[in-house]
Amino acid sequence: DKKQRGDDPRTVVGRTTIPALDPDPDPDWQPDPGRVDQWRGVSNEIGKKRLPHREDVYPYLLIRAMASGDRGKRPTWPPTPCWESPDILLIDAAYRGAFDPSRLVVSPRSGRSYRVFVRVWNLGLFPAVGVHVKAWAIQSGFFGVGNQDDPYYQQHLIGGRWIELADRTRPECVVVAELDMPWKIDPAEAGHHCLLAQVSCPLDQADGLLLSNNDRHVGQRNLDVLAGAANLQVLLSTLGSLVPDGSLLEVVHAGPAIRGVLQAVGGLTLPEEGGKARRIVVPSLGEVRHGVSTGSAVHLLVAFRESGRNIVVRSDRLAHMVGIPDGSPSRGRAHPFDRATTIRQLLKRVGEDGWKQAGVVTDRPMADALTDALADLVGARELTARAVAAGLGGPIGAQHALRFALTDSKNQSVGGYTIVVS
């Protein structure tokens, strides 16, 4: 036992020696302001190395902006849209039962009432208590940075709900919460809306600005699915009229990237004329007949205002004029059409003569110029969902997602809207 333990200490309680007193401070000492910054920098570096990830200490709430792979990093656009949240879900209020994915409504109608569900996630290792979920409806358009106070985008509160979420190691870390009030759409309205949802709790609070591209606490659903004889004219005119001076509107075909959000908000099928359902079929990028493939999407049109006139330019013609090949760029390089900054540079390079060759320069309203340009692009005499989808190509009955993305004069993303046609 002694070999294992060794000898007992001579003093087992306290110590008998008295430590020496500190010397008196130097009476002539003066603080060095530079040393404060130096040690503050040292402290910050130590803190960065040892600071844990926020989701490992606190709740980490999320309403997804994309259908898969969203861990809360913002911004997402460009290139991933922030207005196609798969976590804002609708079911007709006539159905009173439990949440049923087979009853999801993709395109709400005027005069109807809908139960609103919001799927909320906690990716943190700490439970989220006192979680408040709310949702709003606003007019269709490009709600986002810079126009939150615009009367056109007035936010109409639908309802809310208090919930609790477990930590991310448990199944209860995700909850599909139904709001306490249904969404009632006025019969006089056009039926096209944007939906916003926000989640917040005391340990992980939202900033309150309802900007889905800036805040993981906010989800935005600006999505319409139109089929058959449904006409795009009203919605396109609305979007075209909301393009201010100095802004740039891009029309992009999403290709197969839309599949995830369609499956999330509509189940495995989408509604069709006559109450029938059609399975989700999306074209590959190579099957889209018009535009310029960027590797992740197909760029179709660019619209903007210049000197009081409205200009809409076809992307394929612009690319041909400046010598940009169709297809994915080389590895590690972004396609020129992936950023509004480079698109503006290309438009400036070709000038007004190039705009006229690649599109149209007109004094007519942007709403008319945009609808005419899209009809000319797809070769459709009328802008029905069926005609536009047929003009874009792909498999019979395929769903084509057209993303309308608005960027301001400083190349900052404002917002977007997606129209799916079949």
Tab-separated table of C-alpha atoms in Angstrom:
chain	number	residue	atom	x	y	z
A	1	ASP	CA	0.000	0.000	0.000
A	2	LYS	CA	2.809	2.425	0.822
A	3	LYS	CA	4.462	1.663	-2.486
A	4	GLN	CA	1.277	2.609	-4.307
A	5	ARG	CA	0.357	5.670	-2.203
A	6	GLY	CA	3.720	7.032	-1.147
A	7	ASP	CA	4.331	8.946	2.072
A	8	ASP	CA	1.649	11.073	3.677
A	9	PRO	CA	2.186	14.852	3.417
A	10	ARG	CA	3.720	16.525	6.432
A	11	THR	CA	0.996	19.181	6.492
A	12	VAL	CA	-2.513	18.076	5.636
A	13	VAL	CA	-4.447	21.288	6.335
A	14	GLY	CA	-3.482	24.728	5.036
A	15	ARG	CA	0.041	26.053	4.974
A	16	THR	CA	2.234	27.622	7.600
A	17	THR	CA	4.207	30.049	5.414
A	18	ILE	CA	3.009	33.614	4.890
A	19	PRO	CA	3.424	34.895	1.304
A	20	ALA	CA	5.577	37.953	0.823
A	21	LEU	CA	3.799	41.269	0.375
A	22	ASP	CA	3.635	42.793	-3.098
A	23	PRO	CA	6.048	45.666	-3.583
A	24	ASP	CA	4.673	49.183	-3.536
A	25	PRO	CA	3.597	50.420	-7.003
A	26	ASP	CA	5.805	52.806	-8.895
A	27	PRO	CA	4.537	56.325	-8.034
A	28	ASP	CA	5.662	57.600	-11.449
A	29	TRP	CA	3.753	54.944	-13.473
A	30	GLN	CA	1.474	56.168	-16.274
A	31	PRO	CA	-0.926	53.972	-18.339
A	32	ASP	CA	-0.032	53.302	-21.960
A	33	PRO	CA	-3.179	53.674	-24.159
A	34	GLY	CA	-1.583	51.574	-26.887
A	35	ARG	CA	-1.262	48.582	-24.583
A	36	VAL	CA	-5.058	48.535	-24.076
A	37	ASP	CA	-5.666	47.954	-27.768
A	38	GLN	CA	-2.899	45.378	-27.887
A	39	TRP	CA	-4.334	43.268	-25.089
A	40	ARG	CA	-7.876	43.726	-26.369
A	41	GLY	CA	-6.704	42.247	-29.663
A	42	VAL	CA	-5.047	39.345	-27.876
A	43	SER	CA	-8.250	38.700	-25.918
A	44	ASN	CA	-10.353	38.770	-29.079
A	45	GLU	CA	-8.105	36.257	-30.811
A	46	ILE	CA	-8.302	33.900	-27.847
A	47	GLY	CA	-12.097	34.286	-27.810
A	48	LYS	CA	-12.399	33.444	-31.497
A	49	LYS	CA	-10.417	30.261	-31.096
A	50	ARG	CA	-12.413	29.054	-28.121
A	51	LEU	CA	-15.866	30.507	-28.826
A	52	PRO	CA	-18.333	27.643	-29.456
A	53	HIS	CA	-20.788	27.643	-32.342
A	54	ARG	CA	-24.007	29.367	-31.384
A	55	GLU	CA	-26.133	26.303	-32.148
A	56	ASP	CA	-24.069	24.295	-29.627
A	57	VAL	CA	-25.053	26.597	-26.753
A	58	TYR	CA	-28.411	28.241	-27.545
A	59	PRO	CA	-31.501	27.450	-29.600
A	60	TYR	CA	-30.986	27.970	-33.335
A	61	LEU	CA	-34.360	28.583	-34.954
A	62	LEU	CA	-34.936	28.253	-38.679
A	63	ILE	CA	-37.646	28.575	-41.318
A	64	ARG	CA	-36.041	27.281	-44.482
A	65	ALA	CA	-35.555	29.421	-47.572
A	66	MET	CA	-34.795	26.428	-49.803
A	67	ALA	CA	-36.173	22.931	-50.084
A	68	SER	CA	-33.069	21.067	-48.910
A	69	GLY	CA	-29.645	21.782	-47.503
A	70	ASP	CA	-30.597	24.974	-45.630
A	71	ARG	CA	-28.649	25.338	-42.370
A	72	GLY	CA	-29.489	28.999	-41.846
A	73	LYS	CA	-26.694	30.707	-43.771
A	74	ARG	CA	-27.832	34.013	-45.236
A	75	PRO	CA	-28.009	35.534	-47.794
A	76	THR	CA	-28.988	32.788	-50.211
A	77	TRP	CA	-29.716	34.892	-53.321
A	78	PRO	CA	-27.881	34.898	-55.613
A	79	PRO	CA	-28.007	32.146	-56.783
A	80	THR	CA	-30.485	30.303	-54.518
A	81	PRO	CA	-33.879	32.070	-54.223
A	82	CYS	CA	-34.964	33.132	-50.757
A	83	TRP	CA	-38.682	33.382	-51.664
A	84	GLU	CA	-39.470	29.679	-52.226
A	85	SER	CA	-39.758	28.472	-48.635
A	86	PRO	CA	-40.936	24.852	-48.350
A	87	ASP	CA	-42.024	25.453	-44.738
A	88	ILE	CA	-45.121	27.636	-45.308
A	89	LEU	CA	-48.004	25.269	-46.053
A	90	LEU	CA	-51.719	25.677	-46.816
A	91	ILE	CA	-54.747	23.397	-46.470
A	92	ASP	CA	-58.317	24.361	-47.361
A	93	ALA	CA	-60.206	25.388	-44.221
A	94	ALA	CA	-63.103	23.124	-45.175
A	95	TYR	CA	-60.954	20.218	-43.994
A	96	ARG	CA	-60.972	20.037	-40.164
A	97	GLY	CA	-58.773	17.017	-39.561
A	98	ALA	CA	-55.108	16.646	-38.644
A	99	PHE	CA	-52.352	17.919	-40.897
A	100	ASP	CA	-52.393	15.842	-44.091
A	101	PRO	CA	-49.725	16.382	-46.801
A	102	SER	CA	-52.087	14.956	-49.428
A	103	ARG	CA	-54.410	17.946	-48.873
A	104	LEU	CA	-51.839	20.689	-49.391
A	105	VAL	CA	-52.891	23.624	-51.578
A	106	VAL	CA	-50.289	25.071	-53.932
A	107	SER	CA	-52.196	27.996	-55.435
A	108	PRO	CA	-54.807	29.639	-53.174
A	109	ARG	CA	-57.932	31.199	-54.724
A	110	SER	CA	-59.841	34.387	-54.055
A	111	GLY	CA	-62.805	34.061	-51.713
A	112	ARG	CA	-61.471	30.910	-50.041
A	113	SER	CA	-60.140	30.335	-46.512
A	114	TYR	CA	-57.020	28.317	-45.747
A	115	ARG	CA	-55.438	26.837	-42.676
A	116	VAL	CA	-51.832	28.018	-42.439
A	117	PHE	CA	-49.081	25.719	-41.186
A	118	VAL	CA	-45.463	26.695	-40.588
A	119	ARG	CA	-42.727	24.108	-40.240
A	120	VAL	CA	-40.199	25.345	-37.653
A	121	TRP	CA	-36.774	23.897	-36.882
A	122	ASN	CA	-34.418	24.105	-33.908
A	123	LEU	CA	-30.888	23.217	-34.987
A	124	GLY	CA	-29.398	24.048	-31.589
A	125	LEU	CA	-28.339	21.743	-28.770
A	126	PHE	CA	-30.517	23.675	-26.287
A	127	PRO	CA	-34.332	23.388	-26.234
A	128	ALA	CA	-36.329	26.383	-27.450
A	129	VAL	CA	-38.995	27.525	-24.981
A	130	GLY	CA	-41.489	30.310	-25.563
A	131	VAL	CA	-41.295	30.097	-29.347
A	132	HIS	CA	-43.703	32.418	-31.164
A	133	VAL	CA	-44.627	31.725	-34.807
A	134	LYS	CA	-46.478	34.320	-36.902
A	135	ALA	CA	-47.452	34.695	-40.552
A	136	TRP	CA	-48.516	37.568	-42.806
A	137	ALA	CA	-50.012	37.975	-46.283
A	138	ILE	CA	-48.944	40.806	-48.610
A	139	GLN	CA	-49.623	41.775	-52.201
A	140	SER	CA	-47.726	39.856	-54.875
A	141	GLY	CA	-44.473	41.450	-55.963
A	142	PHE	CA	-40.863	41.911	-54.904
A	143	PHE	CA	-41.064	42.473	-51.164
A	144	GLY	CA	-37.597	42.825	-49.658
A	145	VAL	CA	-34.791	45.268	-48.968
A	146	GLY	CA	-35.779	48.919	-49.260
A	147	ASN	CA	-39.551	48.589	-49.607
A	148	GLN	CA	-40.712	47.261	-46.219
A	149	ASP	CA	-42.516	50.567	-45.573
A	150	ASP	CA	-44.129	50.791	-49.015
A	151	PRO	CA	-47.943	50.930	-48.537
A	152	TYR	CA	-48.336	48.478	-51.427
A	153	TYR	CA	-46.541	45.817	-49.368
A	154	GLN	CA	-48.582	46.324	-46.215
A	155	GLN	CA	-48.287	43.224	-44.052
A	156	HIS	CA	-51.627	41.738	-43.029
A	157	LEU	CA	-51.217	39.518	-39.982
A	158	ILE	CA	-52.884	36.127	-40.415
A	159	GLY	CA	-52.284	34.699	-36.966
A	160	GLY	CA	-49.769	33.181	-34.591
A	161	ARG	CA	-48.989	30.236	-32.339
A	162	TRP	CA	-46.876	29.502	-29.231
A	163	ILE	CA	-44.853	26.285	-29.372
A	164	GLU	CA	-41.832	24.584	-27.823
A	165	LEU	CA	-39.018	22.757	-29.613
A	166	ALA	CA	-36.627	20.117	-28.320
A	167	ASP	CA	-32.904	20.193	-29.072
A	168	ARG	CA	-31.677	18.886	-32.398
A	169	THR	CA	-30.902	15.410	-31.059
A	170	ARG	CA	-34.635	14.704	-30.652
A	171	PRO	CA	-37.449	14.269	-33.199
A	172	GLU	CA	-39.375	17.135	-31.542
A	173	CYS	CA	-36.756	19.613	-32.812
A	174	VAL	CA	-39.053	20.193	-35.813
A	175	VAL	CA	-42.747	21.050	-35.469
A	176	VAL	CA	-45.438	21.752	-38.049
A	177	ALA	CA	-47.389	24.448	-36.217
A	178	GLU	CA	-50.885	25.537	-37.259
A	179	LEU	CA	-51.711	29.202	-36.730
A	180	ASP	CA	-54.638	30.098	-34.491
A	181	MET	CA	-56.541	31.823	-37.320
A	182	PRO	CA	-57.252	30.830	-40.939
A	183	TRP	CA	-56.207	32.988	-43.881
A	184	LYS	CA	-59.326	34.452	-45.488
A	185	ILE	CA	-58.839	35.869	-48.993
A	186	ASP	CA	-61.182	38.631	-50.083
A	187	PRO	CA	-63.241	37.598	-53.142
A	188	ALA	CA	-62.369	40.946	-54.771
A	189	GLU	CA	-58.643	40.226	-54.736
A	190	ALA	CA	-56.728	38.768	-57.676
A	191	GLY	CA	-55.668	35.695	-55.741
A	192	HIS	CA	-51.909	36.194	-56.110
A	193	HIS	CA	-50.139	36.836	-52.798
A	194	CYS	CA	-46.858	36.604	-50.948
A	195	LEU	CA	-46.766	34.815	-47.611
A	196	LEU	CA	-44.268	35.586	-44.840
A	197	ALA	CA	-43.614	33.662	-41.625
A	198	GLN	CA	-41.384	34.500	-38.671
A	199	VAL	CA	-40.230	32.535	-35.638
A	200	SER	CA	-38.634	33.935	-32.487
A	201	CYS	CA	-37.911	33.013	-28.872
A	202	PRO	CA	-36.197	34.790	-25.927
A	203	LEU	CA	-32.860	33.022	-26.487
A	204	ASP	CA	-32.913	33.394	-30.274
A	205	GLN	CA	-34.796	36.483	-31.341
A	206	ALA	CA	-35.689	37.601	-34.868
A	207	ASP	CA	-34.731	41.128	-35.906
A	208	GLY	CA	-38.311	41.977	-36.920
A	209	LEU	CA	-37.572	43.191	-40.471
A	210	LEU	CA	-39.165	40.185	-42.260
A	211	LEU	CA	-36.309	39.916	-44.754
A	212	SER	CA	-35.918	36.272	-45.736
A	213	ASN	CA	-32.609	36.862	-47.530
A	214	ASN	CA	-31.085	38.354	-44.371
A	215	ASP	CA	-32.631	36.413	-41.490
A	216	ARG	CA	-33.018	32.652	-40.984
A	217	HIS	CA	-35.987	33.387	-38.675
A	218	VAL	CA	-38.050	34.484	-41.696
A	219	GLY	CA	-39.530	32.354	-44.469
A	220	GLN	CA	-41.085	33.745	-47.650
A	221	ARG	CA	-43.364	32.022	-50.150
A	222	ASN	CA	-43.807	33.999	-53.370
A	223	LEU	CA	-44.975	31.164	-55.569
A	224	ASP	CA	-47.831	30.583	-57.990
A	225	VAL	CA	-48.529	27.361	-59.863
A	226	LEU	CA	-50.657	27.795	-63.007
A	227	ALA	CA	-51.811	25.046	-65.340
A	228	GLY	CA	-53.725	24.652	-68.578
A	229	ALA	CA	-55.771	27.665	-69.641
A	230	ALA	CA	-54.802	29.789	-66.621
A	231	ASN	CA	-53.627	33.174	-67.902
A	232	LEU	CA	-50.340	34.771	-66.838
A	233	GLN	CA	-51.278	38.226	-68.103
A	234	VAL	CA	-52.496	39.751	-64.810
A	235	LEU	CA	-49.596	38.463	-62.712
A	236	LEU	CA	-46.966	39.418	-65.307
A	237	SER	CA	-48.457	42.896	-65.611
A	238	THR	CA	-48.306	43.281	-61.834
A	239	LEU	CA	-44.666	42.233	-61.675
A	240	GLY	CA	-43.706	44.423	-64.620
A	241	SER	CA	-45.342	47.490	-63.082
A	242	LEU	CA	-43.239	47.051	-59.910
A	243	VAL	CA	-39.851	47.531	-61.607
A	244	PRO	CA	-38.602	51.006	-60.531
A	245	ASP	CA	-36.079	53.208	-62.324
A	246	GLY	CA	-32.501	51.986	-61.947
A	247	SER	CA	-33.512	48.434	-61.070
A	248	LEU	CA	-32.779	45.277	-63.021
A	249	LEU	CA	-35.305	42.466	-63.455
A	250	GLU	CA	-34.009	39.025	-64.440
A	251	VAL	CA	-36.216	36.172	-65.657
A	252	VAL	CA	-34.594	32.790	-65.058
A	253	HIS	CA	-35.788	29.231	-65.717
A	254	ALA	CA	-35.113	27.163	-62.579
A	255	GLY	CA	-34.946	23.800	-64.350
A	256	PRO	CA	-34.921	20.750	-62.061
A	257	ALA	CA	-34.074	22.874	-58.986
A	258	ILE	CA	-37.792	23.579	-58.451
A	259	ARG	CA	-38.670	19.926	-57.753
A	260	GLY	CA	-37.944	20.056	-54.016
A	261	VAL	CA	-40.153	23.017	-53.175
A	262	LEU	CA	-43.024	21.710	-55.349
A	263	GLN	CA	-42.916	18.390	-53.515
A	264	ALA	CA	-42.838	20.206	-50.167
A	265	VAL	CA	-45.761	22.595	-50.716
A	266	GLY	CA	-47.889	20.339	-52.913
A	267	GLY	CA	-47.075	16.756	-52.034
A	268	LEU	CA	-46.238	14.347	-54.843
A	269	THR	CA	-48.775	15.792	-57.296
A	270	LEU	CA	-49.952	19.191	-58.495
A	271	PRO	CA	-53.500	20.308	-59.322
A	272	GLU	CA	-54.655	20.374	-62.927
A	273	GLU	CA	-57.705	21.533	-64.814
A	274	GLY	CA	-60.890	19.709	-63.923
A	275	GLY	CA	-59.705	18.866	-60.413
A	276	LYS	CA	-57.294	16.203	-61.603
A	277	ALA	CA	-53.789	15.779	-60.213
A	278	ARG	CA	-50.567	15.533	-62.172
A	279	ARG	CA	-47.316	14.112	-60.916
A	280	ILE	CA	-44.359	16.462	-60.672
A	281	VAL	CA	-42.157	16.392	-63.779
A	282	VAL	CA	-39.472	19.042	-64.266
A	283	PRO	CA	-37.243	19.502	-67.332
A	284	SER	CA	-33.471	19.348	-67.263
A	285	LEU	CA	-31.557	22.485	-68.190
A	286	GLY	CA	-30.651	21.004	-71.553
A	287	GLU	CA	-34.332	20.495	-72.436
A	288	VAL	CA	-35.204	24.205	-72.150
A	289	ARG	CA	-35.389	25.559	-75.693
A	290	HIS	CA	-34.535	29.203	-75.050
A	291	GLY	CA	-32.084	31.229	-72.983
A	292	VAL	CA	-28.514	30.739	-71.784
A	293	SER	CA	-27.560	27.904	-69.442
A	294	THR	CA	-25.435	29.050	-66.512
A	295	GLY	CA	-24.893	25.567	-65.126
A	296	SER	CA	-27.493	25.994	-62.347
A	297	ALA	CA	-30.339	27.630	-64.305
A	298	VAL	CA	-31.278	29.021	-67.728
A	299	HIS	CA	-31.212	32.810	-68.067
A	300	LEU	CA	-34.088	34.028	-70.273
A	301	LEU	CA	-34.670	37.805	-70.121
A	302	VAL	CA	-33.396	41.057	-68.626
A	303	ALA	CA	-35.654	44.098	-68.148
A	304	PHE	CA	-34.819	47.629	-66.958
A	305	ARG	CA	-35.615	51.323	-67.427
A	306	GLU	CA	-33.257	53.805	-69.040
A	307	SER	CA	-33.928	57.503	-69.757
A	308	GLY	CA	-37.665	57.078	-69.261
A	309	ARG	CA	-37.930	54.119	-71.645
A	310	ASN	CA	-38.437	50.438	-70.917
A	311	ILE	CA	-35.989	47.871	-72.268
A	312	VAL	CA	-36.356	44.091	-72.357
A	313	VAL	CA	-33.393	42.105	-73.716
A	314	ARG	CA	-33.254	38.413	-74.554
A	315	SER	CA	-30.383	36.713	-72.751
A	316	ASP	CA	-29.446	34.395	-75.626
A	317	ARG	CA	-29.104	37.294	-78.047
A	318	LEU	CA	-27.094	39.344	-75.546
A	319	ALA	CA	-24.771	36.395	-74.918
A	320	HIS	CA	-24.265	35.945	-78.663
A	321	MET	CA	-23.393	39.627	-79.097
A	322	VAL	CA	-20.738	39.623	-76.369
A	323	GLY	CA	-19.381	36.151	-77.166
A	324	ILE	CA	-20.556	34.187	-74.116
A	325	PRO	CA	-20.916	30.458	-74.884
A	326	ASP	CA	-23.949	28.508	-73.747
A	327	GLY	CA	-23.364	26.021	-70.941
A	328	SER	CA	-21.587	25.762	-67.613
A	329	PRO	CA	-18.449	27.877	-67.058
A	330	SER	CA	-15.112	26.301	-66.315
A	331	ARG	CA	-14.572	24.945	-62.828
A	332	GLY	CA	-14.097	27.600	-60.171
A	333	ARG	CA	-15.509	30.430	-62.277
A	334	ALA	CA	-18.940	32.042	-62.066
A	335	HIS	CA	-21.040	32.487	-65.179
A	336	PRO	CA	-21.366	36.162	-66.254
A	337	PHE	CA	-25.160	35.914	-65.943
A	338	ASP	CA	-24.957	34.746	-62.326
A	339	ARG	CA	-24.491	38.295	-61.014
A	340	ALA	CA	-26.450	41.473	-61.704
A	341	THR	CA	-23.181	43.442	-61.669
A	342	THR	CA	-21.752	41.648	-64.698
A	343	ILE	CA	-25.093	41.728	-66.537
A	344	ARG	CA	-25.175	45.503	-66.191
A	345	GLN	CA	-21.626	45.692	-67.536
A	346	LEU	CA	-22.602	43.623	-70.580
A	347	LEU	CA	-25.650	45.780	-71.229
A	348	LYS	CA	-23.541	48.912	-70.991
A	349	ARG	CA	-20.996	47.433	-73.393
A	350	VAL	CA	-23.502	46.786	-76.187
A	351	GLY	CA	-25.359	50.089	-75.661
A	352	GLU	CA	-28.735	51.146	-77.015
A	353	ASP	CA	-28.090	49.789	-80.497
A	354	GLY	CA	-27.363	46.397	-78.977
A	355	TRP	CA	-30.513	46.552	-76.830
A	356	LYS	CA	-32.620	47.077	-79.929
A	357	GLN	CA	-30.950	44.146	-81.705
A	358	ALA	CA	-31.283	41.826	-78.709
A	359	GLY	CA	-34.725	42.946	-77.564
A	360	VAL	CA	-37.011	45.938	-77.526
A	361	VAL	CA	-36.723	49.586	-76.444
A	362	THR	CA	-40.151	51.155	-75.990
A	363	ASP	CA	-42.099	53.991	-74.392
A	364	ARG	CA	-44.870	51.572	-73.501
A	365	PRO	CA	-45.310	50.523	-69.837
A	366	MET	CA	-42.958	47.862	-68.512
A	367	ALA	CA	-45.943	45.587	-67.877
A	368	ASP	CA	-46.707	45.515	-71.611
A	369	ALA	CA	-43.066	45.244	-72.645
A	370	LEU	CA	-42.457	42.286	-70.318
A	371	THR	CA	-45.528	40.304	-71.363
A	372	ASP	CA	-44.819	40.898	-75.069
A	373	ALA	CA	-41.184	39.869	-74.644
A	374	LEU	CA	-42.093	36.606	-72.910
A	375	ALA	CA	-44.726	35.778	-75.530
A	376	ASP	CA	-42.199	36.479	-78.294
A	377	LEU	CA	-39.543	34.357	-76.571
A	378	VAL	CA	-41.692	31.234	-76.322
A	379	GLY	CA	-43.622	31.861	-79.555
A	380	ALA	CA	-47.018	31.968	-77.845
A	381	ARG	CA	-49.975	33.911	-79.213
A	382	GLU	CA	-51.575	34.020	-75.792
A	383	LEU	CA	-49.952	33.816	-72.374
A	384	THR	CA	-51.701	30.777	-70.967
A	385	ALA	CA	-49.787	28.388	-68.756
A	386	ARG	CA	-50.137	25.634	-71.329
A	387	ALA	CA	-48.839	27.776	-74.202
A	388	VAL	CA	-45.839	29.108	-72.286
A	389	ALA	CA	-44.899	25.631	-71.037
A	390	ALA	CA	-45.156	24.182	-74.564
A	391	GLY	CA	-42.947	26.960	-75.918
A	392	LEU	CA	-40.264	26.262	-73.317
A	393	GLY	CA	-40.017	22.581	-74.279
A	394	GLY	CA	-39.210	19.621	-72.063
A	395	PRO	CA	-41.361	16.521	-71.404
A	396	ILE	CA	-45.101	16.668	-72.053
A	397	GLY	CA	-46.860	18.103	-69.026
A	398	ALA	CA	-43.627	19.269	-67.374
A	399	GLN	CA	-43.647	22.084	-64.808
A	400	HIS	CA	-41.511	25.072	-65.821
A	401	ALA	CA	-40.502	27.468	-63.026
A	402	LEU	CA	-39.870	31.075	-64.079
A	403	ARG	CA	-38.074	33.076	-61.418
A	404	PHE	CA	-38.404	36.872	-61.535
A	405	ALA	CA	-35.577	38.438	-59.498
A	406	LEU	CA	-35.339	42.204	-58.872
A	407	THR	CA	-32.044	43.964	-58.071
A	408	ASP	CA	-31.764	47.643	-57.149
A	409	SER	CA	-29.425	50.255	-58.629
A	410	LYS	CA	-26.653	49.204	-56.209
A	411	ASN	CA	-26.893	45.572	-57.360
A	412	GLN	CA	-28.463	44.604	-54.063
A	413	SER	CA	-31.159	41.941	-54.143
A	414	VAL	CA	-34.651	43.315	-53.468
A	415	GLY	CA	-36.824	40.226	-53.861
A	416	GLY	CA	-38.306	37.736	-56.263
A	417	TYR	CA	-41.377	35.864	-57.412
A	418	THR	CA	-41.729	32.415	-59.005
A	419	ILE	CA	-44.390	31.360	-61.512
A	420	VAL	CA	-44.668	27.654	-62.321
A	421	VAL	CA	-46.493	26.810	-65.559
A	422	SER	CA	-47.551	23.489	-67.076
